[in-house]
Amino acid sequence: MFRTAIMKKYITVRFHSRTDPGRVRPGNEDAFLADGEAGLFAVADGMGGHAAGEVASRLAIEALPGLHEAGPARPDTPADGRKWLASLVARANRAVYEAARSNPDQRGMGTTLTVLYIRPPVACFAHVGDSRLYRFRDGRLQQLTRDHTWVQEQVDAGLLSPSQAQVHPHRSMLTRAIGIAEDVAVDSGDVDVEPGDVFLLASDGLSSMLSDEEIAGVLARDGALDAMANALIEAANARGGYDNITVVLVRAE
Ligand code: CA
C-alpha cells in the first residue's frame, strides 16, 4: 500500500506510508490512515486469533473520520486538538469492543492505536498501546509516545534498562489496548512543528527490530520519503522481519 501527497498549509506537509507483512507472519494485522488533507495520520497493530487482529486494527482505523466525512469543526488550539483526538480513540475503542462482544470469533481481539493530527505549527497526538510516534529534528530522534507495555513499566520503576526492555521476551506484553474493555485511558500530547521536522508513526514490527539510533540513521539521510520508508522496512526485514511493519512518515517543509 502506498500513498503520497502534498498538503498546503502555513507549512507544507508531505507524507508517505507503507506497510509490510515482514518475513515470518502469514498475514498483516497492521492498519494505517494517511489523510494529508485532514492532517490526520494513524497506525493500528491488531491482535487476536482467527485473523481477528486484522479486524480489530481495521475497525479502529475506520472509526477515525474519513477525508469526506462531515463532522465537528477541526480544533484550533492544542488543548482542543488533544481532546478531539482522545475522543476519536475512545470512539475506536467502543467500535472494537462492541464487535468483539457481539462476534464469538472475535472475542478478546484488540489493537493499538496511535493518532497524529498535524496542523502546523502544532501537532497533537493520542495513543493506546505500543505503536510509537517519533519526531526527528536536527539529527535527533525523540519518542513522543510512551509505550503501554509491561517492560516500559519495569523501565519506569528502574527494574529494567531501556536496552534490556528492547530485547526482553515479554516486550510485546501490553498493559493497555483498544477493544478490551468498554472504556480505556487515552494518553495525549502536543508539540510544535518546524520546517524540516519528520514525524514517524510505526508499529512495533519496526521499533522492536531497530534501535532508535538505527531509525535515526535512516532519517538522517534526508532523502525522499518513499526511499526512507522503504529503507526502514528493508532494515527491519534484514533483522528478521519477525512482525508486521508499518511506517507513516510526515515531513514539514
Ligand atoms: Ca506488532
XYZ file of C-alpha atoms and ligand atoms in Angstrom:
254
model
C 0.000 0.000 0.000
C 1.438 3.344 -0.996
C 0.140 6.879 -0.719
C 1.994 10.100 -1.330
C 0.534 13.575 -1.411
C 1.156 17.172 -0.505
C -0.820 19.286 1.928
C -0.711 23.061 1.702
C -0.885 24.937 4.987
C 1.328 27.558 6.534
C 3.992 24.895 6.306
C 3.833 22.275 3.561
C 3.457 18.725 4.794
C 4.476 15.744 2.706
C 3.867 12.181 3.719
C 4.449 8.607 2.680
C 3.093 5.396 4.209
C 3.947 1.781 3.765
C 3.039 -1.474 5.467
C 4.742 -4.815 5.007
C 3.871 -8.254 6.439
C 7.503 -8.891 7.346
C 9.214 -12.211 6.689
C 7.506 -14.556 9.157
C 3.823 -13.733 9.654
C 1.324 -15.148 7.140
C -0.910 -12.055 7.260
C -0.706 -8.391 8.132
C -2.572 -7.283 11.267
C -1.369 -3.673 10.973
C -3.540 -0.933 9.507
C -2.939 2.753 8.952
C -4.510 6.033 7.917
C -2.705 8.755 5.981
C -5.027 11.645 5.190
C -2.981 14.653 4.167
C -5.979 16.875 3.530
C -7.291 16.327 7.062
C -3.774 16.288 8.525
C -4.692 13.033 10.218
C -2.358 10.038 10.384
C -2.661 6.811 12.377
C -1.211 3.353 12.917
C -3.021 0.381 14.488
C -1.496 -3.013 15.273
C -4.131 -5.672 15.890
C -4.047 -8.847 17.945
C -6.376 -11.810 18.309
C -6.847 -15.337 16.936
C -8.695 -16.378 13.754
C -7.454 -13.246 11.923
C -9.382 -11.111 14.439
C -6.302 -8.895 14.810
C -6.814 -7.731 11.235
C -10.439 -6.955 12.045
C -9.541 -5.020 15.203
C -6.955 -2.766 13.565
C -9.194 -2.141 10.555
C -12.181 -1.248 12.740
C -10.051 1.144 14.799
C -8.794 2.928 11.686
C -12.272 3.030 10.155
C -13.625 4.664 13.318
C -11.440 7.704 12.540
C -13.055 10.406 10.416
C -12.551 9.914 6.691
C -11.491 12.503 4.176
C -15.018 13.478 3.213
C -16.808 12.874 6.498
C -18.747 15.871 7.702
C -18.053 16.341 11.367
C -17.380 18.898 14.029
C -15.082 21.743 13.043
C -11.399 20.932 13.348
C -9.968 22.055 16.652
C -7.948 25.267 16.731
C -5.981 25.016 19.960
C -3.580 22.273 21.087
C -5.824 21.548 24.079
C -8.866 21.154 21.823
C -6.822 19.028 19.430
C -5.772 16.648 22.184
C -9.332 16.375 23.448
C -10.593 15.754 19.916
C -8.022 13.016 19.277
C -8.725 11.367 22.624
C -12.427 11.282 21.732
C -11.587 9.656 18.379
C -9.506 6.992 20.118
C -12.332 6.400 22.614
C -14.741 6.023 19.679
C -12.414 3.476 18.096
C -12.254 1.609 21.402
C -16.022 1.314 21.554
C -16.210 0.134 17.924
C -13.711 -2.680 18.503
C -15.164 -3.588 21.908
C -18.714 -3.863 20.554
C -17.577 -6.001 17.604
C -15.604 -8.304 19.904
C -18.550 -8.644 22.248
C -21.067 -9.476 19.525
C -18.943 -11.910 17.492
C -17.631 -15.067 19.209
C -14.804 -15.460 16.657
C -13.528 -12.022 17.558
C -13.779 -12.282 21.335
C -10.670 -10.935 23.025
C -9.390 -9.110 19.942
C -7.694 -5.780 20.435
C -5.392 -3.315 18.788
C -3.009 -0.492 19.436
C -3.918 2.928 18.059
C -1.623 5.918 17.683
C -3.054 9.034 16.025
C -1.298 12.211 14.859
C -3.135 15.397 13.904
C -0.766 17.849 12.309
C -1.774 21.407 11.721
C 1.419 23.433 11.567
C 2.779 24.996 13.655
C 1.287 22.428 16.074
C 0.977 18.647 16.103
C -1.275 16.779 18.542
C -1.252 13.067 19.211
C -3.100 10.448 21.210
C -2.412 6.780 21.718
C -3.096 3.471 23.408
C -0.625 0.580 23.169
C 2.908 0.348 21.816
C 2.712 1.769 18.299
C 5.019 4.758 18.515
C 5.186 8.345 17.377
C 8.630 9.908 16.973
C 9.781 13.350 15.922
C 13.112 13.681 14.136
C 14.606 17.163 14.382
C 18.176 18.396 13.906
C 19.529 14.871 13.738
C 17.842 13.780 16.954
C 15.055 11.210 17.243
C 12.628 11.798 20.087
C 9.963 9.252 21.045
C 6.850 11.307 21.796
C 4.639 8.432 22.960
C 5.287 6.207 25.943
C 4.596 2.504 25.344
C 1.777 0.957 27.332
C 3.774 -2.198 27.934
C 4.881 -4.245 30.904
C 8.549 -3.657 30.042
C 8.032 0.133 29.951
C 6.562 -0.081 33.463
C 9.650 -2.015 34.545
C 11.880 0.669 32.972
C 9.895 3.395 34.749
C 10.338 1.533 38.044
C 14.083 1.258 37.446
C 13.925 -2.539 37.221
C 14.961 -2.809 33.557
C 17.185 -0.622 31.392
C 15.785 0.607 28.057
C 18.215 -1.678 26.216
C 17.118 -4.672 28.305
C 13.490 -3.799 27.547
C 14.263 -3.654 23.810
C 15.176 -7.360 23.705
C 13.049 -8.664 26.609
C 10.965 -11.777 25.755
C 7.860 -10.048 27.187
C 8.448 -6.736 25.369
C 5.172 -7.062 23.429
C 3.003 -7.551 26.519
C 0.591 -4.604 26.545
C -0.845 -3.006 29.667
C -3.464 -1.118 27.657
C -5.159 -1.874 24.339
C -8.126 -0.765 22.256
C -11.202 -3.028 22.354
C -10.556 -4.968 25.550
C -12.868 -3.019 27.853
C -15.766 -0.620 27.435
C -13.565 2.309 28.402
C -9.849 2.900 28.008
C -7.460 5.542 29.324
C -6.004 7.525 26.402
C -2.689 9.387 26.590
C -2.301 12.558 24.546
C 0.237 15.277 23.913
C 1.169 18.166 21.641
C 4.386 19.574 20.207
C 5.399 22.421 17.935
C 6.179 21.828 14.251
C 9.109 23.405 12.426
C 10.110 23.106 8.772
C 12.360 20.066 8.457
C 10.670 18.061 11.215
C 9.899 14.463 10.310
C 7.200 12.640 12.251
C 7.289 8.854 12.197
C 4.385 6.636 13.234
C 5.405 2.987 13.457
C 4.175 -0.377 14.655
C 6.444 -2.435 16.900
C 7.471 -4.523 13.892
C 9.805 -1.583 13.240
C 10.718 -0.479 16.752
C 11.380 -3.987 18.086
C 13.714 -4.777 15.184
C 15.661 -1.491 15.063
C 17.116 0.712 17.775
C 16.327 4.418 17.918
C 19.871 5.070 16.699
C 19.316 2.888 13.652
C 15.990 4.565 12.861
C 17.638 7.983 13.247
C 20.426 6.860 10.907
C 17.913 6.252 8.128
C 16.015 9.522 8.733
C 19.297 11.454 8.745
C 19.780 10.582 5.074
C 17.138 13.248 4.461
C 16.101 11.711 1.167
C 12.730 11.246 -0.477
C 10.119 9.981 1.976
C 9.351 6.864 -0.066
C 13.029 5.930 -0.106
C 13.274 6.406 3.667
C 10.120 4.346 4.286
C 11.484 1.566 2.089
C 14.855 1.701 3.839
C 13.215 1.386 7.284
C 11.178 -1.630 6.202
C 14.130 -3.265 4.466
C 16.260 -2.779 7.588
C 13.579 -4.364 9.820
C 13.257 -7.270 7.403
C 17.027 -7.674 7.251
C 16.940 -8.143 11.030
C 14.446 -10.960 10.628
C 11.152 -9.179 9.988
C 9.507 -11.181 12.771
C 6.411 -8.991 12.823
C 4.304 -6.851 10.504
C 5.988 -3.492 9.844
C 4.168 -0.223 9.258
C 5.683 3.222 8.840
C 3.965 6.555 8.230
C 6.388 9.424 7.562
C 5.200 13.043 7.659
C 7.643 15.843 6.877
C 7.046 19.548 7.426
C 8.676 21.619 4.701
Ca 3.053 -5.904 16.002
